């Protein structure tokens, strides 16, 4: 189907978002995304000129915290909800890429 | 025709700030605690938990910026850098992308005897990730990895230089001097082995004289000063060879392997991650007011280069001596304390750079008051330099003061003329042949007689008195 | 609630009896309505008995000590399932309380349970819940609205006197309107978000739902206040429940934005809202036609921002520290499988859209553009509120629709058409009932005011309430 987003693009996005989608889902989301984006495209017609961006609704003073140590959670509580733990650590399967 | 290439190097340095609590929460930053014992809902990224930033971390970033001649931005913002990795509990890093807290700036330092500047692009605040432990030798050949979030949420600053350096050795010198400065201002313990100072490098080559930078290679896993220099040297060599053989350099990220001494490709530009930066909605922008900036500027101590120049100009020390005292701040500190005790700067620096330097590195530093007393009794002539060395050794073994040691060991110098005259008379009478050879012009025998006297007094003879008495006896 | 508080104070009823009464009501009604995900029977009775003890000792924690409350299931409650109506968190029990929950506990309010919602608050009908849809108590074939549908329906069906909801684009006001209850979305930052599972942090709000404006005001007074745990919380003092003498109506300037009364608006809803306006005018208010033309972009702006922020906020659900985990050969596959298994259709759809609009090549065209349009919307609202004291609109274009009726996502998003503007600009907005349709469905009117003008909009709401129904009591 033609549209803003290709099937490959949908797969790339799913990969970026770490979502294992079925073929049917890929098809469905391709359709949904194209519909939603053609609506979203309307925004591009708004004349924003030199309008500033709003990332926070209300301007506020950033209150910082004093550098004081507070109690942490006990290790067993930290680990309690992890589905795989080992020797006080969370366990994860093989990592296939390096990160900074 | 052989083309010559110029090397262009830039660095990105991550520095863990030495705050008591983390950047985003109140958990302790203590190193070496049991895994996952310094964690809370915030640094674990539990649903609904929100970051609240540490004031001290912000101050340290500003302090660093000031010490590095940066512009301190009165307005800065936080962004999310989105990526999935097991050590990042929220799957995004809180960082400053568009509006960093410090811009521009430079570090001035001596490299190959010349005072040079390396320009900085920016310093920004960001959040540390957790730590991974791999089941195998390396990440790639591990079946599984273990995650410890104790480190997650600690404050980092990232210092980004301009591509301003032209040699691997210069990059190393820069990093060493930067580290020294960070130690001086007390914002980080900068332990590369504990990961509190980390460095990535960008390196590209360009034909000599050209102003166009070649494709840059980002180098990772440079875990020591040595790795930084070696990794860059390897890469400089590799790229030169590729170019000389008519090849092209790919823009990519490569990782340094300390064991093999080579770099290997990690990912090319095409696979560069899409971090989807956007403003961190959980944190308002940061406005820094003038009074805070002023207060921080007052907290900046003398910086390494200022100290180096002051040691030269105020104390008349050589570049070599000044550099030593600057680069080893504990020695520098002792120097200034001892100078306060009315000791000569030359004597002090000679002492500190002599046997003391060796012992201090092995066994740690002595207090200025004990060193001061030792230098004092040397100056008074209570002991000679040889005995000074013995006293120094003793200071590491006992709690006694230098004077007490000398007294207990009976090491006071013999400078009593009548006692020494007797010894000299005996030695001269035992060696009539040598006396006549000396009198016939064999000047170097004077040293032999001195040595004999010193041996007879078991090293305690006051060299000055011995010399003058010998000269008198030998008829000069 | 004042009446109930007096009964408790005079010991004519005990907290335990009150809690038991609501538990019984839940047993009687909730199999039909499905407003609750968790009913904490033991917990609420225990807390109620503790409240009774405090009252017996003459040291209640507050006037409202012992009056139970329900909490939307995306607000963290220590030790009590907080599922966000997601399979991903179907076993997740937080180790900490949200700030609002701590505040309620400090006031002595026993927590009766957790209410249903659209998964991670993504929706406008409470149909997207892994625990099934919440039905509208006025017509169980219809939706309760969303995403705070469980809270609104529970209050409407009198299974609880009041409840907490969250509102990112209308999620308190729209279900309040559909279910015929009162709901307040406060000024951004006035109520702490700490512990509230994020959908879109720059748009998320927490607020009260109850049967009457006064009860909403009382609950709001327990929630409002700056929180050192939320850097975006406003540095503003506590909120005091006002007296309702009606004096604000004299000289009150009411802005009536024409764009909110145009095509797409159900005629019965229009009539009901106009009646309320007329009634206020008769009491001394002035109606001033205004224009909020930028509202035409509100839904697209809202959708762009909400999906972008949500794609990031929900990235933490990776299966390592908590929640659903589907094991796999490598970490990336584990993430992708766990997230695919744990998230429902709508959540995935929004994550996909949000990831796309934030991606490097699209960022400027969509997200950055949306942030700029947001500024235009915000400025227009601020400008309007310089001319008028409050802005009154319908809460929703239509009354509650049928379950399963709206299949197209965009159509569903349009039910936030009149509400999203308050989230985008951050101003407070109240929804309260303004009548019922001929079919007996509730309709809602929305009162918006300037930043931190909650007292005024509640006062105005109270006037409408008295005009419409002569005062509704939740007791
Ligand atoms: Mg960084
Ligand atoms: Zn923490």
mmCIF file of N, CA, C and O and ligand atoms in Angstrom, chain A residues 100, chain B residues 12 14 81 93 95 124 126-127 156-158 160 200, ligand 1:
data_model
loop_
_atom_site.group_PDB
_atom_site.id
_atom_site.type_symbol
_atom_site.label_atom_id
_atom_site.label_comp_id
_atom_site.label_asym_id
_atom_site.label_seq_id
_atom_site.Cartn_x
_atom_site.Cartn_y
_atom_site.Cartn_z
ATOM 1 N N UNK A 100 28.133 2.645 24.768
ATOM 2 C CA UNK A 100 29.113 3.488 25.462
ATOM 3 C C UNK A 100 28.981 3.333 26.967
ATOM 4 O O UNK A 100 27.926 3.085 27.465
ATOM 5 N N UNK B 12 36.124 12.947 24.094
ATOM 6 C CA UNK B 12 34.905 13.095 24.895
ATOM 7 C C UNK B 12 35.183 12.405 26.215
ATOM 8 O O UNK B 12 35.452 11.209 26.247
ATOM 9 N N UNK B 14 34.066 11.455 30.068
ATOM 10 C CA UNK B 14 33.005 11.349 31.074
ATOM 11 C C UNK B 14 33.632 11.330 32.455
ATOM 12 O O UNK B 14 34.539 10.549 32.705
ATOM 13 N N UNK B 81 17.854 10.930 26.168
ATOM 14 C CA UNK B 81 18.513 10.209 25.086
ATOM 15 C C UNK B 81 18.006 8.779 25.182
ATOM 16 O O UNK B 81 18.324 8.066 26.147
ATOM 17 N N UNK B 93 18.655 8.100 28.883
ATOM 18 C CA UNK B 93 19.607 8.788 29.746
ATOM 19 C C UNK B 93 19.181 10.240 29.868
ATOM 20 O O UNK B 93 18.865 10.879 28.862
ATOM 21 N N UNK B 95 20.247 13.751 29.965
ATOM 22 C CA UNK B 95 21.475 14.397 29.543
ATOM 23 C C UNK B 95 21.124 15.817 29.098
ATOM 24 O O UNK B 95 19.979 16.240 29.250
ATOM 25 N N UNK B 124 28.516 19.118 29.621
ATOM 26 C CA UNK B 124 27.117 18.953 30.017
ATOM 27 C C UNK B 124 26.960 17.917 31.117
ATOM 28 O O UNK B 124 27.819 17.078 31.328
ATOM 29 N N UNK B 126 24.999 14.784 32.910
ATOM 30 C CA UNK B 126 24.168 13.650 32.545
ATOM 31 C C UNK B 126 24.191 12.580 33.617
ATOM 32 O O UNK B 126 24.851 12.720 34.646
ATOM 33 N N UNK B 127 23.458 11.531 33.344
ATOM 34 C CA UNK B 127 23.203 10.514 34.346
ATOM 35 C C UNK B 127 23.992 9.250 34.028
ATOM 36 O O UNK B 127 24.026 8.809 32.885
ATOM 37 N N UNK B 156 27.263 12.623 36.181
ATOM 38 C CA UNK B 156 28.423 12.669 35.295
ATOM 39 C C UNK B 156 28.486 14.045 34.658
ATOM 40 O O UNK B 156 27.449 14.668 34.446
ATOM 41 N N UNK B 157 29.701 14.476 34.343
ATOM 42 C CA UNK B 157 29.792 15.536 33.356
ATOM 43 C C UNK B 157 30.491 14.956 32.143
ATOM 44 O O UNK B 157 31.350 14.085 32.274
ATOM 45 N N UNK B 158 30.082 15.417 30.978
ATOM 46 C CA UNK B 158 30.781 15.029 29.761
ATOM 47 C C UNK B 158 31.474 16.267 29.224
ATOM 48 O O UNK B 158 30.839 17.293 28.980
ATOM 49 N N UNK B 160 33.569 17.762 26.225
ATOM 50 C CA UNK B 160 33.800 17.486 24.804
ATOM 51 C C UNK B 160 34.789 18.512 24.264
ATOM 52 O O UNK B 160 34.544 19.715 24.345
ATOM 53 N N UNK B 200 36.523 8.674 25.421
ATOM 54 C CA UNK B 200 36.390 8.188 24.045
ATOM 55 C C UNK B 200 37.137 9.188 23.172
ATOM 56 O O UNK B 200 37.259 10.359 23.523
HETATM 57 MG MG1 LIG D 1 27.323 11.290 27.060
#
